[in-house]
């Protein structure tokens, strides 16, 4: 049994990592890993002040902002480019002394997505079903691996998202902000402004780990 | 030439300058502005994540309708007149998030209860030694408060030669615009001052306040300095926007009636937690909300208690009033007044009774005492849940405002803001120094 608690009114990074951990906890193998983990890991951005400490205590997981200097393992990473092709590799301190813990942490912080980008879209659509702001139809087109997926049915609102697999995976697993992904050209969209803005709101809920 | 302007939700004045011929043509609707001006942040980024039905799908226009009663000359610019206005949809319906319209509605509702409000802001601000150009070049970092940054007393007149030229230029501008002012003084922090305008009805008070802010900026510019209304641009003490309010019925002071002021205070207290989102709207606002800094941090009231959120002053029946002390200088005066009226009227309509007034210092209290929200997100959540303010201000405004505060929080953290920074961050200075 895994319980994940977040610092009240913590910054976005707390919610984003909380969401990642919750996603990991739904996968039985990773949930078992989380039940065994005992220790603290600090995750620090190399490019800005964002930092978080995750305390694992045999299934009880708490996420709070700030890097605990006494953490067993400290990971320094460019949070803005994490998961993208060519992103700098994270630097890990303390892994040699806490090898098992560091390995377990690396797994639960990067849970696999069954089905790749298309699986992430399906999972997102199931999660978002019934939420205000969801378009009647969502079409997602993968521009590098090929293929597309269609969710919902034709209606008054529709959104199309086009992009490479890694970018789609980021957006639909809550690892990337759709608004930023559009403005920084990681993905492209076809939608009217109201539908797009509302859809960004739904994706942001995913990003911020709202259950 | 005619200038027509109104404030966005965050407070900057926006509008257009038009020729006299165009002005005559555009009446009564006013001039067209793209409606996204009410849905972009202070950095000019379109806010994404929600959508108000008042918006048009493709960056369509809305009207900025001038209120012809607000005509004033523009000091220093002969031949230019200025009007303040309200935002309306192209079909003429009011935009539900228009700050001035919101206040007009609250003022009209108060009139239906049989009361008029007289209100006056105490406007606090900082003047820096540097010019606005120098401040820009320094990205607003490392600026020196006027007179230096050594700690000092308040109310000093001894160094008035440093600030008198600027403040006198500002008050001359006010006089040229027909705005009555009462006093100004040196304040507690280095480079900090306070300007008091004469009482007026709430809409007039807000109109005069946004114009006074412009007058102060223009006066400082003329003298080679810059002004900021940031809540806390420097480490010592922040700037507030305290509001004095009295109710009147048929020309007589209504707070002298006894129960009325208690109900007003009770309504203000009942909505204080949610209203904090509007009274302290920015990331920087919450740097001011600290104990023992003459800033209320608790939902409390008390007679002549300047530590409380609401200070009643009843020593003279004719002058009986409530000082609403939560708002910071970076708040939008229209929205502050609309929210104050909404809260007070809830108290009158429901005949709410306040808890006992506090006589003690409402700072440094042990756990168990209620506190006002301490972060932009906590305040936004409190406003979202406040049914009284929702009913008065409208779901469309409250939802838009709450989302815009969450957006502000997201931008701060994702654009390099440091939540643990002891001092004001570069992000805050660059976002707020010039625009709030």
Coordinates of C-alpha atoms in Angstrom, one line a residue:
Chain A
X1 CA 0.0 0.0 0.0
X2 CA 1.5 3.3 -1.1
X3 CA 0.3 6.7 0.2
X4 CA 1.6 9.8 -1.4
X5 CA 1.2 13.2 0.3
X6 CA 2.3 16.6 -1.0
X7 CA 3.3 19.7 0.8
X8 CA 0.3 22.0 1.1
X9 CA 0.4 24.9 -1.3
X10 CA 3.8 23.6 -2.6
X11 CA 5.2 25.0 -5.9
X12 CA 4.4 23.3 -9.2
X13 CA 7.4 21.0 -9.1
X14 CA 5.9 19.3 -6.0
X15 CA 2.6 18.6 -7.8
X16 CA 4.4 17.5 -11.0
X17 CA 6.5 14.9 -9.2
X18 CA 3.6 13.9 -7.0
X19 CA 1.7 13.2 -10.2
X20 CA 4.6 11.1 -11.6
X21 CA 4.8 9.1 -8.3
X22 CA 1.0 8.5 -8.3
X23 CA 1.3 7.2 -11.9
X24 CA 4.1 5.0 -10.8
X25 CA 2.2 3.7 -7.9
X26 CA -0.6 2.4 -10.2
X27 CA 1.9 -0.1 -11.7
X28 CA 2.1 -3.1 -9.4
X29 CA 5.9 -3.6 -9.9
X30 CA 6.7 0.0 -9.2
X31 CA 4.3 0.1 -6.2
X32 CA 6.2 -2.8 -4.7
X33 CA 9.4 -0.9 -5.3
X34 CA 7.9 2.1 -3.5
X35 CA 6.8 0.0 -0.6
X36 CA 10.5 -1.1 -0.1
X37 CA 12.2 2.3 -0.5
X38 CA 13.4 4.0 2.6
X39 CA 15.3 7.2 2.4
X40 CA 15.3 10.7 1.0
X41 CA 16.1 11.9 -2.5
X42 CA 16.6 15.5 -3.4
X43 CA 15.9 16.6 -7.0
X44 CA 17.5 19.9 -8.0
X45 CA 17.1 21.9 -11.2
X46 CA 20.5 22.9 -12.7
X47 CA 19.0 25.9 -14.5
X48 CA 16.7 27.6 -11.9
X49 CA 15.8 27.4 -8.2
X50 CA 13.3 24.6 -8.5
X51 CA 14.0 21.8 -6.1
X52 CA 12.2 19.1 -4.3
X53 CA 12.8 16.4 -1.7
X54 CA 11.0 13.1 -1.7
X55 CA 10.9 11.2 1.5
X56 CA 10.2 7.4 1.1
X57 CA 9.3 5.5 4.3
X58 CA 8.3 2.0 3.2
X59 CA 5.2 3.0 1.3
X60 CA 4.6 6.4 2.8
X61 CA 5.9 9.0 0.4
X62 CA 6.0 12.7 1.0
X63 CA 7.0 15.4 -1.5
X64 CA 8.1 18.9 -0.3
X65 CA 9.9 21.7 -2.1
X66 CA 13.5 22.5 -1.5
X67 CA 16.6 20.2 -1.7
X68 CA 17.3 18.6 1.7
X69 CA 21.1 18.9 2.1
X70 CA 21.0 15.7 4.2
X71 CA 19.2 13.7 1.5
X72 CA 20.7 10.2 0.8
X73 CA 20.7 10.8 -2.9
X74 CA 20.8 14.1 -4.8
X75 CA 19.9 14.3 -8.4
X76 CA 20.8 17.5 -10.4
X77 CA 19.0 17.8 -13.7
X78 CA 17.8 20.3 -16.2
X79 CA 14.1 20.0 -15.4
X80 CA 13.1 22.0 -18.5
X81 CA 14.7 19.6 -20.9
X82 CA 14.3 16.4 -19.0
X83 CA 12.9 13.6 -21.2
X84 CA 13.8 15.4 -24.5
X85 CA 16.2 14.0 -27.1
X86 CA 19.8 15.2 -26.4
X87 CA 18.9 16.4 -22.9
X88 CA 21.9 16.6 -20.5
X89 CA 22.2 13.5 -18.3
X90 CA 21.3 14.0 -14.6
X91 CA 24.2 14.1 -12.1
X92 CA 23.6 11.8 -9.2
X93 CA 25.3 12.2 -5.8
X94 CA 25.1 9.5 -3.2
X95 CA 24.2 6.7 -5.5
X96 CA 27.4 4.7 -4.7
X97 CA 26.5 4.6 -1.0
X98 CA 22.8 4.0 -1.5
X99 CA 22.8 2.0 -4.7
X100 CA 19.6 0.1 -4.2
X101 CA 17.7 3.2 -3.1
X102 CA 19.0 5.2 -6.1
X103 CA 18.1 2.5 -8.5
X104 CA 14.6 2.2 -7.1
X105 CA 14.1 6.0 -7.1
X106 CA 15.2 6.2 -10.7
X107 CA 12.6 3.7 -11.7
X108 CA 9.6 5.3 -9.8
X109 CA 10.5 8.7 -11.1
X110 CA 10.4 7.5 -14.7
X111 CA 7.5 5.1 -14.9
X112 CA 7.1 3.4 -18.3
X113 CA 4.1 4.2 -20.3
X114 CA 2.6 1.1 -21.8
X115 CA 1.8 1.7 -25.4
X116 CA 4.1 4.6 -25.8
X117 CA 2.6 8.0 -26.8
X118 CA -0.6 6.4 -28.0
X119 CA -1.0 4.6 -24.7
X120 CA -0.4 7.9 -22.9
X121 CA -3.1 9.6 -25.0
X122 CA -5.6 6.7 -24.2
X123 CA -4.7 6.8 -20.5
X124 CA -5.1 10.6 -20.5
X125 CA -8.5 10.5 -22.2
X126 CA -9.7 7.9 -19.7
X127 CA -8.5 10.1 -16.8
X128 CA -9.9 13.3 -18.3
X129 CA -13.3 11.8 -19.2
X130 CA -16.1 14.1 -18.0
X131 CA -13.8 17.0 -17.0
X132 CA -14.8 20.5 -18.0
X133 CA -12.7 21.8 -20.8
X134 CA -12.2 18.5 -22.6
X135 CA -13.1 18.8 -26.3
X136 CA -15.7 16.5 -27.9
X137 CA -12.9 15.1 -30.1
X138 CA -9.2 14.8 -29.7
X139 CA -6.9 13.8 -32.6
X140 CA -3.3 13.2 -31.9
X141 CA -0.8 12.8 -34.8
X142 CA 2.7 11.4 -34.3
X143 CA 5.0 13.2 -36.7
X144 CA 8.1 11.0 -36.4
X145 CA 7.0 7.5 -35.7
X146 CA 3.8 7.9 -37.7
X147 CA 0.3 7.0 -36.7
X148 CA -2.5 8.8 -35.1
X149 CA -5.2 8.3 -32.5
X150 CA -8.7 9.6 -32.2
X151 CA -10.6 10.0 -28.9
X152 CA -14.2 11.0 -28.4
X153 CA -16.6 11.7 -31.2
X154 CA -17.4 14.6 -33.5
X155 CA -19.1 17.4 -31.8
X156 CA -18.9 21.2 -31.4
X157 CA -15.3 21.3 -30.2
X158 CA -12.2 19.5 -31.4
X159 CA -8.5 19.7 -30.7
X160 CA -5.6 18.2 -32.8
X161 CA -2.1 17.9 -31.4
X162 CA 0.8 17.0 -33.7
X163 CA 4.3 16.3 -32.6
X164 CA 7.1 13.8 -32.3
X165 CA 6.6 10.8 -30.0
X166 CA 8.8 12.1 -27.2
X167 CA 6.9 15.4 -27.1
X168 CA 3.5 13.8 -27.2
X169 CA 4.6 11.5 -24.4
X170 CA 5.7 14.6 -22.3
X171 CA 2.4 16.4 -22.8
X172 CA 0.0 13.4 -22.3
X173 CA 1.8 12.0 -19.2
X174 CA 1.9 15.4 -17.5
X175 CA 5.6 15.9 -17.9
X176 CA 5.3 19.0 -20.1
X177 CA 3.0 22.0 -20.1
X178 CA 0.9 22.1 -23.3
X179 CA 1.0 25.9 -23.5
X180 CA 4.8 26.0 -23.2
X181 CA 5.1 23.0 -25.6
X182 CA 3.1 25.0 -28.2
X183 CA 4.9 28.3 -27.8
X184 CA 8.3 26.6 -27.9
X185 CA 7.3 24.6 -31.0
X186 CA 7.6 21.1 -29.5
X187 CA 4.0 20.4 -30.6
X188 CA 1.6 22.0 -33.1
X189 CA -2.2 22.3 -32.6
X190 CA -5.3 22.8 -34.7
X191 CA -8.1 24.2 -32.5
X192 CA -10.0 27.4 -32.0
X193 CA -8.8 29.6 -29.1
X194 CA -11.5 28.7 -26.6
X195 CA -11.2 25.0 -27.1
X196 CA -7.4 25.2 -27.0
X197 CA -7.3 27.3 -23.8
X198 CA -9.7 25.1 -22.0
X199 CA -7.8 22.0 -23.2
X200 CA -4.6 23.5 -21.8
X201 CA -6.4 23.8 -18.5
X202 CA -7.3 20.1 -18.5
X203 CA -3.7 19.1 -19.4
X204 CA -2.5 21.4 -16.6
X205 CA -4.6 19.5 -14.1
X206 CA -2.8 16.4 -15.3
X207 CA 0.6 18.2 -15.1
X208 CA -0.1 19.4 -11.5
X209 CA -1.2 15.9 -10.5
X210 CA -4.8 16.6 -9.7
X211 CA -6.5 13.3 -9.1
Chain B
X1 CA -6.3 64.7 -28.8
X2 CA -8.4 62.4 -26.5
X3 CA -7.1 59.6 -24.3
X4 CA -9.5 56.9 -23.3
X5 CA -8.3 54.4 -20.8
X6 CA -9.3 51.8 -18.2
X7 CA -7.5 49.3 -16.0
X8 CA -6.9 45.7 -16.6
X9 CA -7.4 43.3 -13.7
X10 CA -3.8 43.6 -12.7
X11 CA -4.0 47.4 -12.7
X12 CA -2.1 48.9 -15.6
X13 CA -4.0 51.6 -17.6
X14 CA -4.7 50.5 -21.2
X15 CA -6.5 52.3 -23.9
X16 CA -6.1 54.5 -27.0
X17 CA -5.3 58.1 -28.0
X18 CA -7.7 59.2 -30.7
X19 CA -8.3 62.4 -32.7
X20 CA -11.2 64.6 -31.6
X21 CA -13.1 63.6 -34.8
X22 CA -12.7 60.0 -34.1
X23 CA -13.7 60.5 -30.5
X24 CA -16.9 62.2 -31.7
X25 CA -17.6 59.3 -34.1
X26 CA -17.0 56.5 -31.6
X27 CA -19.5 57.7 -29.0
X28 CA -21.3 56.3 -27.1
X29 CA -19.7 52.9 -27.7
X30 CA -16.1 54.0 -27.4
X31 CA -13.0 52.7 -29.0
X32 CA -12.2 49.0 -29.8
X33 CA -9.6 47.0 -28.1
X34 CA -8.8 43.3 -28.5
X35 CA -10.5 41.5 -25.6
X36 CA -7.3 39.5 -24.8
X37 CA -6.0 42.6 -23.0
X38 CA -8.1 41.4 -20.1
X39 CA -6.7 37.9 -20.4
X40 CA -2.9 38.4 -20.6
X41 CA -0.5 38.7 -17.8
X42 CA 1.8 41.6 -16.8
X43 CA 4.5 40.2 -19.1
X44 CA 2.1 40.2 -22.0
X45 CA 1.7 36.4 -22.2
X46 CA -1.8 35.2 -23.1
X47 CA -3.2 33.3 -20.1
X48 CA -4.1 29.8 -21.1
X49 CA -6.1 27.2 -19.2
X50 CA -9.6 28.6 -19.1
X51 CA -12.0 30.7 -21.1
X52 CA -14.7 33.2 -20.2
X53 CA -17.9 33.3 -22.3
X54 CA -17.4 37.1 -22.5
X55 CA -14.4 36.5 -24.8
X56 CA -14.6 36.2 -28.6
X57 CA -13.1 33.2 -30.2
X58 CA -10.5 34.8 -32.4
X59 CA -9.0 37.7 -30.4
X60 CA -12.1 39.8 -31.2
X61 CA -12.8 43.3 -30.1
X62 CA -14.5 44.8 -27.2
X63 CA -15.4 48.4 -26.5
X64 CA -13.7 50.7 -24.0
X65 CA -16.6 53.0 -23.4
X66 CA -15.6 56.4 -22.0
X67 CA -17.4 57.8 -19.0
X68 CA -17.9 61.4 -20.0
X69 CA -18.1 62.5 -16.4
X70 CA -14.5 61.6 -16.0
X71 CA -13.1 64.2 -18.4
X72 CA -9.9 65.8 -17.2
X73 CA -7.0 67.6 -18.9
X74 CA -3.8 65.8 -19.1
X75 CA -1.3 67.8 -17.1
X76 CA 1.8 68.9 -19.0
X77 CA 0.3 68.0 -22.3
X78 CA -1.8 70.9 -23.6
X79 CA -4.7 70.0 -25.8
X80 CA -5.1 66.4 -24.5
X81 CA -8.1 65.4 -22.5
X82 CA -8.5 62.1 -20.7
X83 CA -11.5 59.8 -20.0
X84 CA -11.7 56.7 -17.9
X85 CA -14.0 54.0 -19.2
X86 CA -15.6 50.6 -18.8
X87 CA -15.2 47.6 -21.0
X88 CA -18.2 46.3 -22.9
X89 CA -18.8 43.6 -25.5
X90 CA -19.5 44.6 -29.0
X91 CA -23.2 44.0 -28.4
X92 CA -23.0 46.5 -25.6
X93 CA -23.3 44.2 -22.7
X94 CA -20.8 44.8 -19.8
X95 CA -17.7 42.6 -19.6
X96 CA -18.1 40.7 -16.4
X97 CA -14.5 41.0 -15.5
X98 CA -14.2 44.8 -16.1
X99 CA -12.9 46.2 -12.8
X100 CA -14.7 49.5 -13.1
X101 CA -18.0 47.9 -14.1
X102 CA -17.7 45.6 -11.1
X103 CA -17.3 48.5 -8.8
X104 CA -20.2 50.4 -10.4
X105 CA -22.5 47.4 -9.8
X106 CA -21.5 47.1 -6.1
X107 CA -22.0 50.9 -5.6
X108 CA -25.4 50.7 -7.2
X109 CA -26.3 47.7 -5.0
X110 CA -25.3 49.7 -1.9
X111 CA -27.6 52.5 -3.1
X112 CA -30.5 50.0 -3.3
X113 CA -29.9 49.3 0.4
X114 CA -30.3 53.0 1.1
X115 CA -26.7 53.9 1.7
X116 CA -23.9 55.8 0.1
X117 CA -20.2 55.1 0.9
X118 CA -17.5 57.7 1.4
X119 CA -14.1 56.2 0.8
X120 CA -10.5 57.3 0.7
X121 CA -7.3 55.4 0.0
X122 CA -4.0 55.9 1.7
X123 CA -1.6 55.3 -1.2
X124 CA 1.9 54.2 -0.2
X125 CA 4.8 53.9 -2.7
X126 CA 8.5 54.0 -3.1
X127 CA 10.6 56.5 -5.0
X128 CA 14.1 55.5 -6.1
X129 CA 17.1 57.6 -6.8
X130 CA 17.4 56.2 -10.3
X131 CA 15.5 57.4 -13.4
X132 CA 13.1 55.1 -15.0
X133 CA 15.6 54.6 -17.9
X134 CA 18.4 53.7 -15.4
X135 CA 16.0 51.4 -13.6
X136 CA 15.2 49.7 -16.9
X137 CA 18.9 49.4 -17.7
X138 CA 19.5 47.8 -14.3
X139 CA 16.5 45.5 -14.8
X140 CA 15.2 47.1 -11.6
X141 CA 17.9 45.5 -9.6
X142 CA 20.1 47.3 -7.0
X143 CA 18.1 50.4 -7.0
X144 CA 18.5 52.9 -4.2
X145 CA 15.5 54.3 -2.3
X146 CA 15.3 58.1 -2.5
X147 CA 17.6 59.5 0.2
X148 CA 19.6 56.3 0.6
X149 CA 18.9 52.9 2.2
X150 CA 19.9 53.6 5.8
X151 CA 17.1 52.8 8.3
X152 CA 15.3 55.9 9.5
X153 CA 12.2 57.1 11.3
X154 CA 8.8 57.8 9.8
X155 CA 7.1 61.1 9.2
X156 CA 10.4 62.9 8.7
X157 CA 10.1 66.4 7.4
X158 CA 13.8 67.1 7.9
X159 CA 14.8 65.8 4.5
X160 CA 11.8 67.2 2.7
X161 CA 14.1 68.9 0.2
X162 CA 14.7 65.4 -1.2
X163 CA 11.1 64.5 -1.8
X164 CA 9.2 67.8 -1.9
X165 CA 9.9 68.7 -5.5
X166 CA 8.5 65.3 -6.7
X167 CA 5.5 65.3 -4.4
X168 CA 4.7 68.9 -5.2
X169 CA 4.8 68.2 -8.9
X170 CA 2.5 65.3 -8.3
X171 CA 0.0 67.3 -6.3
X172 CA 0.1 70.0 -8.9
X173 CA -0.9 67.4 -11.4
X174 CA -3.7 66.3 -9.2
X175 CA -4.9 69.9 -8.9
X176 CA -4.8 70.3 -12.6
X177 CA -7.0 67.3 -13.0
X178 CA -9.4 68.5 -10.3
X179 CA -8.5 65.7 -7.9
X180 CA -8.6 67.0 -4.3
X181 CA -5.7 65.7 -2.2
X182 CA -5.3 66.1 1.6
X183 CA -1.8 65.2 2.7
X184 CA 1.4 63.4 2.0
X185 CA 4.2 62.3 4.3
X186 CA 7.4 60.4 4.6
X187 CA 6.8 56.8 5.5
X188 CA 8.7 54.3 7.6
X189 CA 10.9 52.7 5.0
X190 CA 13.7 54.5 3.1
X191 CA 12.3 56.2 0.0
X192 CA 8.7 55.4 1.0
X193 CA 5.9 57.9 1.0
X194 CA 2.2 58.1 1.5
X195 CA -0.4 60.2 -0.3
X196 CA -3.9 60.8 0.9
X197 CA -6.7 61.8 -1.4
X198 CA -10.0 63.4 -0.2
X199 CA -13.0 61.1 0.4
X200 CA -15.4 60.5 -2.4
X201 CA -17.9 57.8 -3.6
X202 CA -16.2 54.5 -4.4
X203 CA -16.0 54.8 -8.2
X204 CA -14.7 58.3 -8.0
X205 CA -12.2 57.2 -5.3
X206 CA -10.8 54.5 -7.6
X207 CA -10.8 56.8 -10.6
X208 CA -8.8 59.3 -8.7
X209 CA -6.5 56.7 -7.3
X210 CA -5.4 55.3 -10.7
X211 CA -4.9 58.9 -11.9
X212 CA -2.9 59.8 -8.8
X213 CA -0.6 56.8 -9.4
X214 CA -0.1 58.1 -12.9
X215 CA 0.6 61.6 -11.5
X216 CA 3.2 60.2 -9.1
X217 CA 4.9 58.3 -11.9
X218 CA 4.9 61.3 -14.2
X219 CA 6.2 63.6 -11.5
X220 CA 9.0 61.2 -10.6
X221 CA 9.9 60.9 -14.3
X222 CA 10.0 64.6 -14.7
X223 CA 12.5 64.8 -11.8
X224 CA 14.7 62.0 -13.0
X225 CA 13.4 59.3 -10.6
X226 CA 11.1 56.3 -10.7
X227 CA 8.2 55.3 -8.6
X228 CA 6.9 51.8 -7.8
X229 CA 3.7 50.6 -6.2
X230 CA 5.1 47.1 -5.6
X231 CA 4.0 45.7 -2.3
X232 CA 7.5 45.1 -1.1
X233 CA 10.3 46.0 -3.5
X234 CA 12.9 46.4 -0.7
X235 CA 13.7 44.4 2.4
X236 CA 12.2 46.8 4.9
X237 CA 8.4 47.4 5.2
X238 CA 6.0 47.1 2.4
X239 CA 3.5 49.5 0.8
X240 CA -0.2 49.3 1.6
X241 CA -3.4 50.6 0.1
X242 CA -5.4 51.2 3.3
X243 CA -9.0 52.2 2.7
X244 CA -11.1 54.4 5.0
X245 CA -14.9 53.9 4.5
X246 CA -18.0 55.3 6.1
X247 CA -21.6 54.8 5.2
X248 CA -24.1 57.6 4.9
X249 CA -27.9 57.6 4.7
X250 CA -29.7 60.7 3.5
X251 CA -26.6 62.8 4.1
X252 CA -26.1 61.6 7.7
X253 CA -23.3 59.4 8.9
X254 CA -24.9 56.0 9.2
X255 CA -22.1 54.3 11.1
X256 CA -23.1 56.5 14.1
X257 CA -26.3 54.3 14.3
X258 CA -24.5 51.6 16.3
X259 CA -25.4 48.2 14.9
X260 CA -24.5 49.1 11.3
X261 CA -20.8 49.3 11.7
X262 CA -20.7 45.9 13.6
X263 CA -22.6 44.3 10.7
X264 CA -20.3 45.9 8.2
X265 CA -17.2 44.7 10.1
X266 CA -18.8 41.2 10.5
X267 CA -19.3 41.0 6.7
X268 CA -15.8 42.2 6.1
X269 CA -14.4 39.6 8.4
X270 CA -16.6 36.8 7.0
X271 CA -15.1 37.5 3.5
X272 CA -11.6 38.5 4.5
X273 CA -9.9 35.2 3.8
X274 CA -11.3 35.0 0.3
X275 CA -10.9 38.7 -0.3
X276 CA -7.2 38.5 0.5
X277 CA -6.7 37.2 -3.1
X278 CA -7.9 40.5 -4.5
X279 CA -6.4 42.7 -1.7
X280 CA -2.9 41.1 -2.1
X281 CA -2.9 40.0 -5.7
X282 CA 0.7 39.3 -6.6
X283 CA 3.5 37.0 -5.7
X284 CA 5.2 40.0 -4.2
X285 CA 2.2 41.0 -2.2
X286 CA 2.7 38.2 0.2
X287 CA 6.2 39.4 1.1
X288 CA 4.5 42.3 2.8
X289 CA 2.2 40.0 4.9
X290 CA 4.5 39.5 7.8
X291 CA 4.0 40.0 11.5
X292 CA 5.1 43.1 13.3
X293 CA 5.3 45.1 10.1
X294 CA 2.1 47.2 10.6
X295 CA 0.4 44.8 8.2
X296 CA -2.6 42.7 9.2
X297 CA -1.9 38.9 9.1
X298 CA -5.1 37.8 10.9
X299 CA -8.8 38.1 10.2
X300 CA -9.4 40.4 13.2
X301 CA -10.9 43.8 14.0
X302 CA -10.5 46.2 16.8
X303 CA -11.2 49.8 17.8
X304 CA -8.2 51.9 16.9
X305 CA -6.1 48.7 16.4
X306 CA -3.8 49.2 13.5
X307 CA -2.6 45.6 13.7
X308 CA -6.1 44.3 12.9
X309 CA -7.4 43.7 9.4
X310 CA -10.3 46.1 10.2
X311 CA -9.8 49.1 12.4
X312 CA -12.9 50.8 13.6
X313 CA -12.6 54.5 14.4
X314 CA -15.7 55.6 16.3
X315 CA -14.4 58.4 18.6
X316 CA -16.5 60.8 16.7
X317 CA -19.9 59.7 15.4
X318 CA -19.8 62.0 12.4
X319 CA -16.4 60.6 11.4
X320 CA -17.1 57.0 12.4
X321 CA -15.5 54.7 9.8
X322 CA -13.7 51.4 9.2
X323 CA -10.2 51.3 7.9
X324 CA -9.7 48.2 5.7
X325 CA -6.0 47.5 6.1
X326 CA -5.3 44.3 4.2
X327 CA -4.8 45.6 0.7
X328 CA -1.3 46.1 -0.6
X329 CA -0.3 49.0 -2.9
X330 CA -0.1 46.7 -5.9
X331 CA -3.8 45.9 -5.8
X332 CA -6.3 47.2 -8.3
X333 CA -8.2 50.0 -6.6
X334 CA -11.5 49.2 -8.4
X335 CA -11.3 45.6 -7.4
X336 CA -10.4 46.3 -3.8
X337 CA -13.4 48.7 -3.5
X338 CA -15.8 46.3 -5.2
X339 CA -14.7 43.5 -2.9
X340 CA -14.9 45.7 0.2
X341 CA -18.4 46.8 -0.6
X342 CA -19.4 43.2 -1.4
X343 CA -18.2 41.9 2.0
X344 CA -19.6 44.8 3.9
X345 CA -23.0 44.5 2.2
X346 CA -23.1 40.8 3.0
X347 CA -22.8 41.8 6.7
X348 CA -25.6 44.3 6.4
X349 CA -28.0 42.0 4.5
X350 CA -27.4 39.0 6.7
X351 CA -27.1 41.1 9.9
X352 CA -23.9 39.3 10.7
X353 CA -22.3 39.8 14.1
X354 CA -18.6 40.0 14.5
X355 CA -16.6 38.1 17.1
X356 CA -15.1 40.1 20.0
X357 CA -12.7 42.8 18.9
X358 CA -9.1 42.2 19.6
X359 CA -7.3 44.5 22.0
X360 CA -4.0 42.6 21.9
X361 CA -1.4 42.8 19.2
X362 CA -2.6 40.4 16.5
X363 CA 1.0 39.4 15.6
X364 CA 3.3 36.7 17.0
X365 CA 0.3 34.7 18.1
X366 CA 0.5 31.0 19.0
X367 CA -1.0 28.2 16.9
X368 CA -4.7 28.1 17.0
X369 CA -5.4 31.7 15.9
X370 CA -6.8 32.1 12.5
X371 CA -4.5 33.7 9.9
X372 CA -5.1 35.3 6.6
X373 CA -3.8 33.2 3.6
X374 CA -0.1 33.3 3.2
X375 CA 0.3 32.5 -0.4
X376 CA -1.2 33.4 -3.8
X377 CA -2.6 29.9 -4.3
X378 CA -4.1 29.6 -0.7
X379 CA -5.7 33.0 -1.2
X380 CA -7.1 32.0 -4.6
X381 CA -8.5 28.8 -3.2
X382 CA -10.2 30.7 -0.4
X383 CA -11.8 33.1 -2.9
X384 CA -13.0 30.3 -5.1
X385 CA -14.8 28.8 -2.1
X386 CA -16.3 32.1 -0.8
X387 CA -20.0 31.9 -1.7
X388 CA -20.7 35.4 -0.5
X389 CA -18.1 37.0 -2.8
X390 CA -19.1 34.7 -5.6
X391 CA -22.7 35.8 -5.3
X392 CA -21.8 39.5 -5.3
X393 CA -18.9 39.6 -7.8
X394 CA -20.2 36.9 -10.1
X395 CA -18.9 33.5 -11.0
X396 CA -17.4 34.7 -14.2
X397 CA -15.2 37.3 -12.5
X398 CA -14.3 35.0 -9.6
X399 CA -13.4 32.1 -11.8
X400 CA -11.3 34.3 -14.1
X401 CA -9.5 35.9 -11.2
X402 CA -8.8 32.6 -9.5
X403 CA -7.3 31.1 -12.6
X404 CA -5.3 34.2 -13.3
X405 CA -3.7 33.9 -9.8
X406 CA -2.9 30.3 -10.4
X407 CA -1.3 31.4 -13.7
X408 CA 0.8 34.0 -11.8
X409 CA 1.9 31.2 -9.4
X410 CA 2.8 28.9 -12.3
X411 CA 4.7 31.7 -14.1
X412 CA 6.7 32.6 -11.0
X413 CA 7.9 29.0 -10.4
X414 CA 8.4 28.1 -14.0
X415 CA 10.3 31.3 -15.0
X416 CA 13.0 31.1 -12.4
X417 CA 11.3 32.5 -9.3
X418 CA 12.7 31.2 -6.0
X419 CA 10.1 30.4 -3.4
X420 CA 12.6 30.4 -0.7
X421 CA 14.3 33.7 -1.6
X422 CA 14.6 35.9 1.5
X423 CA 14.6 39.0 -0.6
X424 CA 12.5 40.1 -3.6
X425 CA 13.5 38.1 -6.7
X426 CA 14.6 39.4 -10.1
X427 CA 11.4 37.9 -11.5
X428 CA 9.2 40.0 -9.2
X429 CA 11.1 43.2 -9.9
X430 CA 10.9 42.8 -13.7
X431 CA 7.3 41.8 -13.6
X432 CA 5.9 44.2 -11.1
X433 CA 8.1 47.3 -10.6
X434 CA 6.8 49.4 -13.4
X435 CA 3.3 47.9 -14.0
X436 CA 1.4 47.4 -10.8

